[in-house]
Short mmCIF file of C-alpha atoms in Angstrom, two decimals:
data_model
loop_
_atom_site.label_atom_id
_atom_site.label_comp_id
_atom_site.label_asym_id
_atom_site.label_seq_id
_atom_site.Cartn_x
_atom_site.Cartn_y
_atom_site.Cartn_z
CA UNK A 1 0.00 0.00 0.00
CA UNK A 2 1.48 3.30 -1.02
CA UNK A 3 1.36 6.14 1.47
CA UNK A 4 0.14 9.47 0.29
CA UNK A 5 3.08 11.48 -1.04
CA UNK A 6 1.72 14.42 -3.04
CA UNK A 7 2.00 17.14 -0.40
CA UNK A 8 3.18 20.71 -0.67
CA UNK A 9 3.65 21.74 2.93
CA UNK A 10 4.42 25.33 3.55
CA UNK A 11 4.35 25.49 7.33
CA UNK A 12 2.74 23.98 10.39
CA UNK A 13 -0.84 24.27 9.23
CA UNK A 14 -1.50 24.13 5.52
CA UNK A 15 -0.09 23.10 2.18
CA UNK A 16 1.57 25.18 -0.50
CA UNK A 17 -1.72 26.22 -2.08
CA UNK A 18 -1.23 29.78 -0.92
CA UNK A 19 2.52 30.08 -1.21
CA UNK A 20 3.81 33.08 -3.14
CA UNK A 21 7.06 33.61 -4.99
CA UNK A 22 10.13 34.55 -3.00
CA UNK A 23 11.79 36.18 -6.01
CA UNK A 24 11.40 39.54 -7.71
CA UNK A 25 13.21 39.32 -11.06
CA UNK A 26 12.02 41.62 -13.84
CA UNK A 27 10.34 39.08 -16.09
CA UNK A 28 9.82 36.19 -13.73
CA UNK A 29 6.50 37.47 -12.45
CA UNK A 30 5.05 37.88 -15.91
CA UNK A 31 3.59 34.42 -15.27
CA UNK A 32 1.92 33.08 -12.16
CA UNK A 33 4.82 31.69 -10.08
CA UNK A 34 2.83 28.93 -8.40
CA UNK A 35 -0.12 26.64 -9.04
CA UNK A 36 -2.85 28.72 -7.46
CA UNK A 37 -6.21 29.07 -9.08
CA UNK A 38 -6.75 32.63 -10.22
CA UNK A 39 -10.00 33.35 -8.39
CA UNK A 40 -11.44 35.94 -10.73
CA UNK A 41 -15.01 34.64 -10.90
CA UNK A 42 -17.72 33.21 -8.73
CA UNK A 43 -17.62 29.96 -10.68
CA UNK A 44 -13.90 29.46 -9.97
CA UNK A 45 -14.46 30.27 -6.30
CA UNK A 46 -17.23 27.70 -6.08
CA UNK A 47 -15.04 25.14 -7.83
CA UNK A 48 -12.17 25.70 -5.39
CA UNK A 49 -14.51 24.94 -2.49
CA UNK A 50 -14.64 21.31 -3.56
CA UNK A 51 -11.21 21.15 -1.91
CA UNK A 52 -12.50 22.64 1.34
CA UNK A 53 -13.65 19.20 2.54
CA UNK A 54 -10.89 17.32 4.33
CA UNK A 55 -10.05 13.88 2.92
CA UNK A 56 -8.87 12.75 6.37
CA UNK A 57 -11.26 10.49 8.27
CA UNK A 58 -11.82 10.73 12.04
CA UNK A 59 -12.59 6.98 12.01
CA UNK A 60 -9.00 6.16 12.98
CA UNK A 61 -10.14 6.97 16.53
CA UNK A 62 -12.04 3.65 16.49
CA UNK A 63 -8.73 1.93 17.29
CA UNK A 64 -8.76 3.81 20.62
CA UNK A 65 -12.34 2.90 21.57
CA UNK A 66 -14.04 0.03 23.34
CA UNK A 67 -15.38 -1.18 19.97
CA UNK A 68 -12.18 -3.02 19.08
CA UNK A 69 -10.03 -5.80 20.54
CA UNK A 70 -6.64 -7.31 19.79
CA UNK A 71 -7.06 -8.63 16.26
CA UNK A 72 -4.83 -11.28 14.72
CA UNK A 73 -4.32 -12.24 11.09
CA UNK A 74 -4.39 -8.66 9.78
CA UNK A 75 -1.74 -6.05 8.96
CA UNK A 76 -1.14 -3.77 11.94
CA UNK A 77 0.88 -0.65 11.16
CA UNK A 78 2.90 1.02 13.90
CA UNK A 79 0.50 3.97 13.98
CA UNK A 80 -2.47 1.63 14.39
CA UNK A 81 -0.74 -0.19 17.24
CA UNK A 82 0.12 3.12 18.91
CA UNK A 83 -3.52 4.20 18.69
CA UNK A 84 -4.63 0.92 20.27
CA UNK A 85 -2.18 1.49 23.17
CA UNK A 86 -3.17 5.20 23.45
CA UNK A 87 0.42 6.22 22.75
CA UNK A 88 1.32 9.43 20.95
CA UNK A 89 1.35 8.47 17.27
CA UNK A 90 4.73 9.21 15.71
CA UNK A 91 3.91 8.75 12.01
CA UNK A 92 4.25 11.83 9.86
CA UNK A 93 1.52 13.62 7.92
CA UNK A 94 1.80 11.41 4.83
CA UNK A 95 0.34 8.32 6.52
CA UNK A 96 -3.45 8.17 6.48
CA UNK A 97 -5.45 7.43 9.64
CA UNK A 98 -3.15 9.35 11.95
CA UNK A 99 -3.56 12.58 13.96
CA UNK A 100 -0.88 14.29 11.84
CA UNK A 101 -2.70 13.38 8.64
CA UNK A 102 -6.00 14.66 10.06
CA UNK A 103 -4.38 17.91 11.26
CA UNK A 104 -2.62 18.74 8.00
CA UNK A 105 -5.41 17.67 5.64
CA UNK A 106 -8.04 19.54 7.63
CA UNK A 107 -6.04 22.75 7.80
CA UNK A 108 -5.37 22.35 4.09
CA UNK A 109 -9.14 22.20 3.53
CA UNK A 110 -9.60 25.27 5.73
CA UNK A 111 -6.99 27.11 3.63
CA UNK A 112 -9.12 26.60 0.52
CA UNK A 113 -12.17 28.03 2.30
CA UNK A 114 -10.16 31.04 3.49
CA UNK A 115 -8.81 31.72 0.01
CA UNK A 116 -12.35 31.91 -1.33
CA UNK A 117 -13.62 34.09 1.52
CA UNK A 118 -10.73 36.50 1.01
CA UNK A 119 -11.72 37.35 -2.57
CA UNK A 120 -15.51 37.31 -2.44
CA UNK A 121 -15.85 40.92 -1.37
CA UNK A 122 -13.78 41.99 -4.38
CA UNK A 123 -16.33 40.69 -6.87
CA UNK A 124 -18.74 43.22 -8.27
CA UNK A 125 -22.18 41.67 -8.63
CA UNK A 126 -24.64 43.19 -11.07
CA UNK A 127 -27.81 41.24 -10.40
CA UNK A 128 -29.83 39.63 -7.63
CA UNK A 129 -28.91 36.26 -9.09
CA UNK A 130 -25.18 36.99 -8.75
CA UNK A 131 -25.70 38.31 -5.21
CA UNK A 132 -27.49 35.10 -4.23
CA UNK A 133 -24.74 33.03 -5.83
CA UNK A 134 -22.10 34.97 -3.92
CA UNK A 135 -23.99 34.47 -0.64
CA UNK A 136 -24.26 30.74 -1.28
CA UNK A 137 -20.51 30.45 -1.90
CA UNK A 138 -19.79 32.43 1.27
CA UNK A 139 -22.12 30.14 3.22
CA UNK A 140 -20.42 26.97 2.00
CA UNK A 141 -16.96 28.37 2.73
CA UNK A 142 -17.90 29.37 6.27
CA UNK A 143 -19.61 26.05 6.97
CA UNK A 144 -16.59 24.07 5.80
CA UNK A 145 -14.26 26.28 7.83
CA UNK A 146 -16.43 25.88 10.91
CA UNK A 147 -16.69 22.11 10.51
CA UNK A 148 -12.95 21.69 10.03
CA UNK A 149 -12.11 23.61 13.18
CA UNK A 150 -14.90 21.88 15.12
CA UNK A 151 -13.46 18.45 14.33
CA UNK A 152 -9.92 19.60 15.10
CA UNK A 153 -10.76 21.07 18.49
CA UNK A 154 -12.70 17.97 19.51
CA UNK A 155 -9.73 15.75 18.69
CA UNK A 156 -6.83 17.91 19.85
CA UNK A 157 -8.52 19.71 22.76
CA UNK A 158 -10.51 18.73 25.83
CA UNK A 159 -14.26 18.32 25.58
CA UNK A 160 -16.10 21.64 25.77
CA UNK A 161 -17.54 22.83 29.06
CA UNK A 162 -18.74 26.27 30.08
CA UNK A 163 -15.54 26.62 32.09
CA UNK A 164 -13.32 25.39 29.24
CA UNK A 165 -9.98 27.14 29.46
CA UNK A 166 -7.63 24.48 28.11
CA UNK A 167 -5.82 24.82 24.82
CA UNK A 168 -7.78 24.13 21.69
CA UNK A 169 -6.38 24.74 18.21
CA UNK A 170 -5.51 27.81 16.11
CA UNK A 171 -8.61 29.20 14.39
CA UNK A 172 -7.35 30.30 10.99
CA UNK A 173 -9.54 32.85 9.21
CA UNK A 174 -7.23 34.45 6.63
CA UNK A 175 -5.02 33.15 3.82
CA UNK A 176 -1.34 32.88 4.62
CA UNK A 177 0.79 35.48 2.85
CA UNK A 178 4.21 34.87 4.38
CA UNK A 179 6.46 31.81 4.16
CA UNK A 180 6.38 30.98 7.87
CA UNK A 181 3.21 32.11 9.62
CA UNK A 182 2.95 31.99 13.41
CA UNK A 183 -0.15 30.96 15.30
CA UNK A 184 -1.33 30.48 18.84
CA UNK A 185 -3.62 27.83 20.25
CA UNK A 186 -6.90 29.41 21.28
CA UNK A 187 -8.90 28.04 24.19
CA UNK A 188 -11.53 25.39 23.51
CA UNK A 189 -14.20 27.93 24.45
CA UNK A 190 -12.82 30.54 22.04
CA UNK A 191 -12.68 28.02 19.20
CA UNK A 192 -16.29 27.02 19.87
CA UNK A 193 -17.32 30.68 19.75
CA UNK A 194 -15.57 31.09 16.38
CA UNK A 195 -17.16 27.89 15.06
CA UNK A 196 -20.57 29.11 16.16
CA UNK A 197 -20.14 32.46 14.39
CA UNK A 198 -19.21 30.77 11.11
CA UNK A 199 -21.91 28.12 11.50
CA UNK A 200 -24.69 30.66 12.06
CA UNK A 201 -23.46 32.86 9.21
CA UNK A 202 -23.46 29.84 6.96
CA UNK A 203 -26.92 28.74 8.03
CA UNK A 204 -28.25 32.20 7.31
CA UNK A 205 -27.06 32.18 3.68
CA UNK A 206 -26.90 28.52 2.65
CA UNK A 207 -28.71 27.91 -0.64
CA UNK A 208 -29.24 24.44 -2.10
CA UNK A 209 -30.23 25.63 -5.56
CA UNK A 210 -26.61 25.99 -6.75
CA UNK A 211 -25.45 22.43 -6.10
CA UNK A 212 -27.35 20.67 -8.88
CA UNK A 213 -27.00 16.89 -8.81
CA UNK A 214 -24.04 16.95 -6.42
CA UNK A 215 -25.82 18.53 -3.49
CA UNK A 216 -25.12 15.71 -1.04
CA UNK A 217 -21.38 16.32 -1.50
CA UNK A 218 -21.65 19.94 -0.34
CA UNK A 219 -22.85 21.66 2.81
CA UNK A 220 -26.51 21.83 1.83
CA UNK A 221 -29.22 23.15 4.17
CA UNK A 222 -29.92 19.81 5.85
CA UNK A 223 -26.22 19.13 6.37
CA UNK A 224 -25.82 22.57 7.96
CA UNK A 225 -28.77 21.91 10.29
CA UNK A 226 -27.33 18.49 11.17
CA UNK A 227 -24.01 20.17 11.96
CA UNK A 228 -25.85 22.62 14.23
CA UNK A 229 -27.57 19.68 15.94
CA UNK A 230 -24.21 18.06 16.75
CA UNK A 231 -22.49 21.32 17.62
CA UNK A 232 -25.06 22.40 20.19
CA UNK A 233 -25.30 18.90 21.69
CA UNK A 234 -21.52 18.87 22.21
CA UNK A 235 -21.67 22.42 23.56
CA UNK A 236 -24.34 21.42 26.07
CA UNK A 237 -26.94 23.83 24.68
CA UNK A 238 -29.69 21.23 24.43
CA UNK A 239 -32.42 23.78 23.71
CA UNK A 240 -30.75 24.83 20.47
CA UNK A 241 -29.85 21.25 19.65
CA UNK A 242 -33.56 20.44 19.78
CA UNK A 243 -34.39 23.59 17.80
CA UNK A 244 -32.14 22.80 14.84
CA UNK A 245 -32.83 19.07 14.96
CA UNK A 246 -36.57 19.74 14.80
CA UNK A 247 -36.18 22.27 12.00
CA UNK A 248 -34.52 19.52 9.98
CA UNK A 249 -36.62 16.50 10.96
CA UNK A 250 -40.02 18.17 10.70
CA UNK A 251 -43.24 16.37 11.54
CA UNK A 252 -42.13 12.99 10.12
CA UNK A 253 -38.61 12.23 11.36
CA UNK A 254 -38.90 8.64 10.13
CA UNK A 255 -38.51 9.97 6.58
CA UNK A 256 -34.84 10.60 7.36
CA UNK A 257 -34.08 7.21 8.94
CA UNK A 258 -33.02 4.42 6.57
CA UNK A 259 -35.32 1.46 7.14
CA UNK A 260 -33.03 -1.55 7.44
CA UNK A 261 -36.05 -3.83 7.85
CA UNK A 262 -37.41 -2.87 4.43
CA UNK A 263 -37.44 -5.20 1.44
CA UNK A 264 -35.00 -2.92 -0.36
CA UNK A 265 -32.32 -3.27 2.32
CA UNK A 266 -33.06 -6.94 2.92
CA UNK A 267 -32.57 -7.72 -0.77
CA UNK A 268 -29.34 -5.71 -0.86
CA UNK A 269 -27.79 -7.86 1.86
CA UNK A 270 -26.94 -10.54 -0.69
CA UNK A 271 -24.37 -8.25 -2.31
CA UNK A 272 -21.29 -6.95 -0.53
CA UNK A 273 -21.09 -4.17 -3.10
CA UNK A 274 -24.80 -3.47 -3.48
CA UNK A 275 -25.44 -3.05 0.24
CA UNK A 276 -22.86 -0.30 0.88
CA UNK A 277 -23.90 1.41 -2.36
CA UNK A 278 -27.44 1.57 -1.05
CA UNK A 279 -26.36 2.48 2.49
CA UNK A 280 -24.35 5.50 1.31
CA UNK A 281 -26.57 6.47 -1.62
CA UNK A 282 -27.10 10.22 -2.09
CA UNK A 283 -30.69 9.32 -3.00
CA UNK A 284 -31.48 8.39 0.62
CA UNK A 285 -33.12 11.42 2.29
CA UNK A 286 -31.21 10.87 5.54
CA UNK A 287 -27.73 10.96 4.00
CA UNK A 288 -27.14 14.68 4.38
CA UNK A 289 -23.42 15.10 3.65
CA UNK A 290 -21.14 12.62 1.88
CA UNK A 291 -17.37 13.03 1.88
CA UNK A 292 -14.52 11.16 0.22
CA UNK A 293 -12.16 9.88 2.92
CA UNK A 294 -8.70 8.41 2.41
CA UNK A 295 -8.62 5.66 5.03
CA UNK A 296 -7.95 2.00 5.80
CA UNK A 297 -10.43 1.77 8.69
CA UNK A 298 -13.20 0.31 6.53
CA UNK A 299 -10.94 -2.44 5.15
CA UNK A 300 -11.01 -5.93 6.69
CA UNK A 301 -7.26 -6.53 6.25
CA UNK A 302 -5.83 -3.60 8.25
CA UNK A 303 -5.97 -2.58 11.91
CA UNK A 304 -7.72 -3.86 14.99
CA UNK A 305 -11.46 -4.47 14.74
CA UNK A 306 -14.49 -5.61 16.72
CA UNK A 307 -13.78 -9.11 18.04
CA UNK A 308 -16.28 -11.69 16.80
CA UNK A 309 -17.69 -12.54 20.23
CA UNK A 310 -18.08 -8.89 21.20
CA UNK A 311 -19.67 -8.06 17.84
CA UNK A 312 -22.22 -10.86 18.11
CA UNK A 313 -23.06 -10.02 21.73
CA UNK A 314 -23.42 -6.31 20.93
CA UNK A 315 -25.98 -6.82 18.20
CA UNK A 316 -27.78 -9.64 20.02
CA UNK A 317 -28.45 -7.34 22.97
CA UNK A 318 -31.71 -5.37 22.89
CA UNK A 319 -34.83 -4.68 24.98
CA UNK A 320 -36.82 -6.72 22.44
CA UNK A 321 -36.46 -10.49 23.03
CA UNK A 322 -36.72 -12.60 19.91
CA UNK A 323 -35.99 -9.79 17.47
CA UNK A 324 -33.11 -9.33 15.04
CA UNK A 325 -30.91 -6.26 14.88
CA UNK A 326 -30.59 -5.69 11.14
CA UNK A 327 -27.30 -3.81 11.60
CA UNK A 328 -25.36 -6.97 12.43
CA UNK A 329 -25.23 -8.24 8.85
CA UNK A 330 -23.77 -8.18 6.31
CA UNK A 331 -20.29 -8.30 7.85
CA UNK A 332 -16.81 -9.18 6.64
CA UNK A 333 -14.58 -11.64 8.46
CA UNK A 334 -11.65 -9.55 9.69
CA UNK A 335 -8.47 -11.52 10.31
CA UNK A 336 -8.68 -14.57 12.57
CA UNK A 337 -10.96 -13.29 15.30
CA UNK A 338 -12.88 -10.17 14.30
CA UNK A 339 -15.76 -8.93 12.15
CA UNK A 340 -16.38 -5.71 10.24
CA UNK A 341 -19.84 -4.42 9.26
CA UNK A 342 -20.29 -3.93 5.52
CA UNK A 343 -21.57 -0.38 5.31
CA UNK A 344 -19.03 1.38 3.10
CA UNK A 345 -17.40 0.51 -0.20
CA UNK A 346 -13.67 -0.14 -0.21
CA UNK A 347 -12.55 1.98 -3.14
CA UNK A 348 -9.09 2.56 -4.59
CA UNK A 349 -7.65 5.41 -6.59
CA UNK A 350 -4.66 4.39 -8.71
CA UNK A 351 -1.82 6.88 -8.90
CA UNK A 352 -1.89 6.40 -12.70
CA UNK A 353 -3.76 4.31 -15.25
CA UNK A 354 -1.09 1.60 -15.34
CA UNK A 355 -0.17 1.72 -11.66
CA UNK A 356 -0.84 -0.89 -8.99
CA UNK A 357 -0.35 1.61 -6.17
CA UNK A 358 -2.52 4.47 -5.05
CA UNK A 359 -4.88 5.55 -2.30
CA UNK A 360 -7.60 3.57 -0.52
CA UNK A 361 -10.74 5.59 0.14
CA UNK A 362 -14.45 5.34 0.83
CA UNK A 363 -17.43 7.67 0.71
CA UNK A 364 -18.28 8.50 4.32
CA UNK A 365 -21.58 9.74 5.71
CA UNK A 366 -20.52 12.82 7.65
CA UNK A 367 -24.04 13.75 8.79
CA UNK A 368 -27.14 11.57 8.81
CA UNK A 369 -30.75 11.58 9.91
CA UNK A 370 -29.97 8.83 12.40
CA UNK A 371 -27.46 11.02 14.20
CA UNK A 372 -29.79 14.00 14.30
CA UNK A 373 -32.66 11.94 15.72
CA UNK A 374 -30.42 10.42 18.39
CA UNK A 375 -28.99 13.88 19.13
CA UNK A 376 -32.49 15.18 19.77
CA UNK A 377 -33.42 12.18 21.90
CA UNK A 378 -30.33 12.80 24.02
CA UNK A 379 -31.13 16.51 24.30
CA UNK A 380 -34.72 15.72 25.31
CA UNK A 381 -33.42 13.34 27.96
CA UNK A 382 -31.03 15.91 29.41
CA UNK A 383 -33.95 18.37 29.50
CA UNK A 384 -35.94 15.66 31.30
CA UNK A 385 -38.49 15.48 28.49
CA UNK A 386 -38.46 11.70 28.71
CA UNK A 387 -41.61 11.18 26.66
CA UNK A 388 -40.14 13.22 23.81
CA UNK A 389 -36.97 11.13 23.93
CA UNK A 390 -38.94 7.88 24.02
CA UNK A 391 -40.99 8.96 21.00
CA UNK A 392 -37.83 9.62 18.98
CA UNK A 393 -36.29 6.32 20.03
CA UNK A 394 -39.41 4.42 18.96
CA UNK A 395 -39.14 5.96 15.49
CA UNK A 396 -35.54 4.77 15.40
CA UNK A 397 -35.85 1.21 16.74
CA UNK A 398 -38.80 0.38 14.47
CA UNK A 399 -36.37 0.72 11.55
CA UNK A 400 -33.56 -1.29 13.16
CA UNK A 401 -35.16 -4.37 14.78
CA UNK A 402 -37.36 -6.95 13.07
CA UNK A 403 -39.22 -10.14 13.94
CA UNK A 404 -41.23 -9.11 16.98
CA UNK A 405 -42.63 -6.34 19.13
CA UNK A 406 -40.24 -3.38 19.02
CA UNK A 407 -42.23 -0.88 21.07
CA UNK A 408 -39.82 0.75 23.50
CA UNK A 409 -41.15 1.36 27.03
CA UNK A 410 -39.62 2.22 30.37
CA UNK A 411 -40.66 -1.22 31.56
CA UNK A 412 -38.65 -3.15 28.96
CA UNK A 413 -35.76 -0.70 29.30
CA UNK A 414 -35.57 -1.25 33.06
CA UNK A 415 -35.63 -5.00 32.50
CA UNK A 416 -32.94 -4.71 29.81
CA UNK A 417 -30.59 -2.86 32.15
CA UNK A 418 -31.51 -4.97 35.19
CA UNK A 419 -32.69 -1.87 37.01
CA UNK A 420 -36.07 -3.00 38.33
CA UNK A 421 -34.78 -3.21 41.89
CA UNK A 422 -32.47 -0.22 41.75
CA UNK A 423 -34.34 3.05 42.42
CA UNK A 424 -31.12 5.04 41.94
CA UNK A 425 -31.15 4.08 38.26
CA UNK A 426 -33.68 6.71 37.20
CA UNK A 427 -35.64 6.69 33.96
CA UNK A 428 -33.53 9.63 32.79
CA UNK A 429 -30.30 7.74 33.44
CA UNK A 430 -31.69 4.64 31.74
CA UNK A 431 -32.56 6.63 28.61
CA UNK A 432 -29.11 8.22 28.45
CA UNK A 433 -27.46 4.82 28.71
CA UNK A 434 -29.75 3.39 26.07
CA UNK A 435 -29.09 6.27 23.65
CA UNK A 436 -25.33 5.77 24.03
CA UNK A 437 -25.87 2.04 23.48
CA UNK A 438 -27.76 2.65 20.24
CA UNK A 439 -25.23 5.26 19.09
CA UNK A 440 -22.49 2.71 19.66
CA UNK A 441 -24.20 0.17 17.41
CA UNK A 442 -25.32 2.67 14.79
CA UNK A 443 -21.96 4.35 14.25
CA UNK A 444 -19.53 1.50 14.91
CA UNK A 445 -16.32 1.88 12.86
CA UNK A 446 -17.41 5.35 11.71
CA UNK A 447 -15.53 7.45 14.26
CA UNK A 448 -18.29 8.87 16.47
CA UNK A 449 -17.81 6.53 19.44
CA UNK A 450 -14.59 8.28 20.50
CA UNK A 451 -16.43 11.59 20.91
CA UNK A 452 -19.07 9.94 23.10
CA UNK A 453 -16.29 8.42 25.21
CA UNK A 454 -14.78 11.89 25.65
CA UNK A 455 -18.11 13.60 26.29
CA UNK A 456 -19.15 11.21 29.06
CA UNK A 457 -15.75 10.25 30.46
CA UNK A 458 -16.26 6.57 29.65
CA UNK A 459 -13.32 4.36 30.59
CA UNK A 460 -11.91 1.97 27.97
CA UNK A 461 -10.13 -1.37 28.41
CA UNK A 462 -8.13 -3.10 25.70
CA UNK A 463 -7.04 -6.71 25.77
CA UNK A 464 -3.50 -7.62 24.75
CA UNK A 465 -2.04 -10.64 22.96
CA UNK A 466 -0.77 -12.19 26.22
CA UNK A 467 -4.18 -12.08 27.89
CA UNK A 468 -3.48 -9.00 30.00
CA UNK A 469 -5.34 -5.71 29.66
CA UNK A 470 -4.63 -1.99 29.66
CA UNK A 471 -7.12 0.74 30.56
CA UNK A 472 -7.79 4.39 29.78
CA UNK A 473 -9.52 6.18 32.64
CA UNK A 474 -12.23 8.78 32.14
CA UNK A 475 -9.87 11.64 33.00
CA UNK A 476 -6.75 10.35 31.26
CA UNK A 477 -4.93 13.16 29.43
CA UNK A 478 -4.25 10.83 26.50
CA UNK A 479 -7.87 11.29 25.43
CA UNK A 480 -6.66 14.57 23.97
CA UNK A 481 -4.61 13.75 20.88
CA UNK A 482 -1.12 15.19 20.71
CA UNK A 483 -0.69 17.91 18.11
CA UNK A 484 1.85 17.19 15.33
CA UNK A 485 5.53 17.43 16.17
CA UNK A 486 6.02 19.87 13.29
CA UNK A 487 3.48 22.22 14.86
CA UNK A 488 5.42 22.06 18.11
CA UNK A 489 8.97 22.33 16.73
CA UNK A 490 8.46 24.66 13.77
CA UNK A 491 5.34 26.53 14.73
CA UNK A 492 6.07 26.85 18.42
CA UNK A 493 2.67 25.61 19.51
CA UNK A 494 2.44 24.25 23.03
CA UNK A 495 2.04 20.46 23.16
CA UNK A 496 -0.77 18.83 25.11
CA UNK A 497 0.13 17.66 28.60
CA UNK A 498 0.91 14.04 29.17
#
């Protein structure tokens, strides 16, 4: 497998997209001295924004979660082993599925958004149509910039609280115009404030009419609302999480939940290519934002995965005896002792037509109706609107479990958790635990479990090859990923404590 090599790093944050010439000869500057796009039209600005979506997947964090065990019979790279042991990952930015790769690729995406935002005000618009087009481009650029920083701060900073004062990440809002730019890490709270400003500006101007047939690969209105749902849940503002979730889901939230019990999905299970094509189809109403991600996480021959016994037990567990969880299958055999759900296509981009090397990638679902519905159920629960949460969960489970009565009640939930004789295990606490349980099954191997572990301080235990175990406590500093060594040594950013 060839590592990604086509980088043009300029400094600690972004690639050479914005680099200018360092020379001033008489005739040399008659031509553009670098490979920048000359952003002299709205169409070119919109085109450049296709690069404002990071190709780095957050799913590498799965190797740090309680979803995986020590897997044999697969290729384990050093970086994957380091993630499993919660060690600082030492691979450089050219190896996919590493913190360095995520950092550099995401700041590279942010750089494209900033380049577009920097020139938009210079365009003279002569019609309402052009003004609307300009607003739509600005909205997409701000939404991509907000999303990039949001993901960075949640990986490289502590989880947000009202008192958050720990280091987050630099929030970059302007193109770089010097060879070595200097930055400072802003607090987690400050980064969240900047994300919120960009998010709300983007929501105010987002316009789906300019995306044509590729709308699911851009920050459309529903994707922006789904982002707001996640953002405000993570921020702890459950009222606004409910507000934006409801604005998206409307009166019939089931319309945005893929029905895995349906004949369409049942028939697709016979094909390991047809099922993921259906699962990630842009035609499904609940697939709000699709992104190309360069990653090995979805491949059955690399990295640690869910051990077979754990996987079977996870999907066999439910409050509905005698039913089948339709998420369990289809699944690949992974190595000697693990399984991998078949939800995404394993795709490969050759470096040239006649080459046998290139980049593995898949089309990831960055925002979905399932997440938004579970976000709202969690927000309702925190607000102590338990009936509202239960109603949302019943919409969800009816499309996940088949073969029996799937009506969710407090009675069967208490029995499921063994809480009938434990008055301290309140209905609110039961619902929160059940929502996290369903989120774990719904998003396994997609990268969201790590954020739930951080949000709720869940401890993690990993088994080792010799039968011993290692654990990560709820307050362990290693939950905050270390920023790249280049950002520390060249950029002078302060490393995270260890």
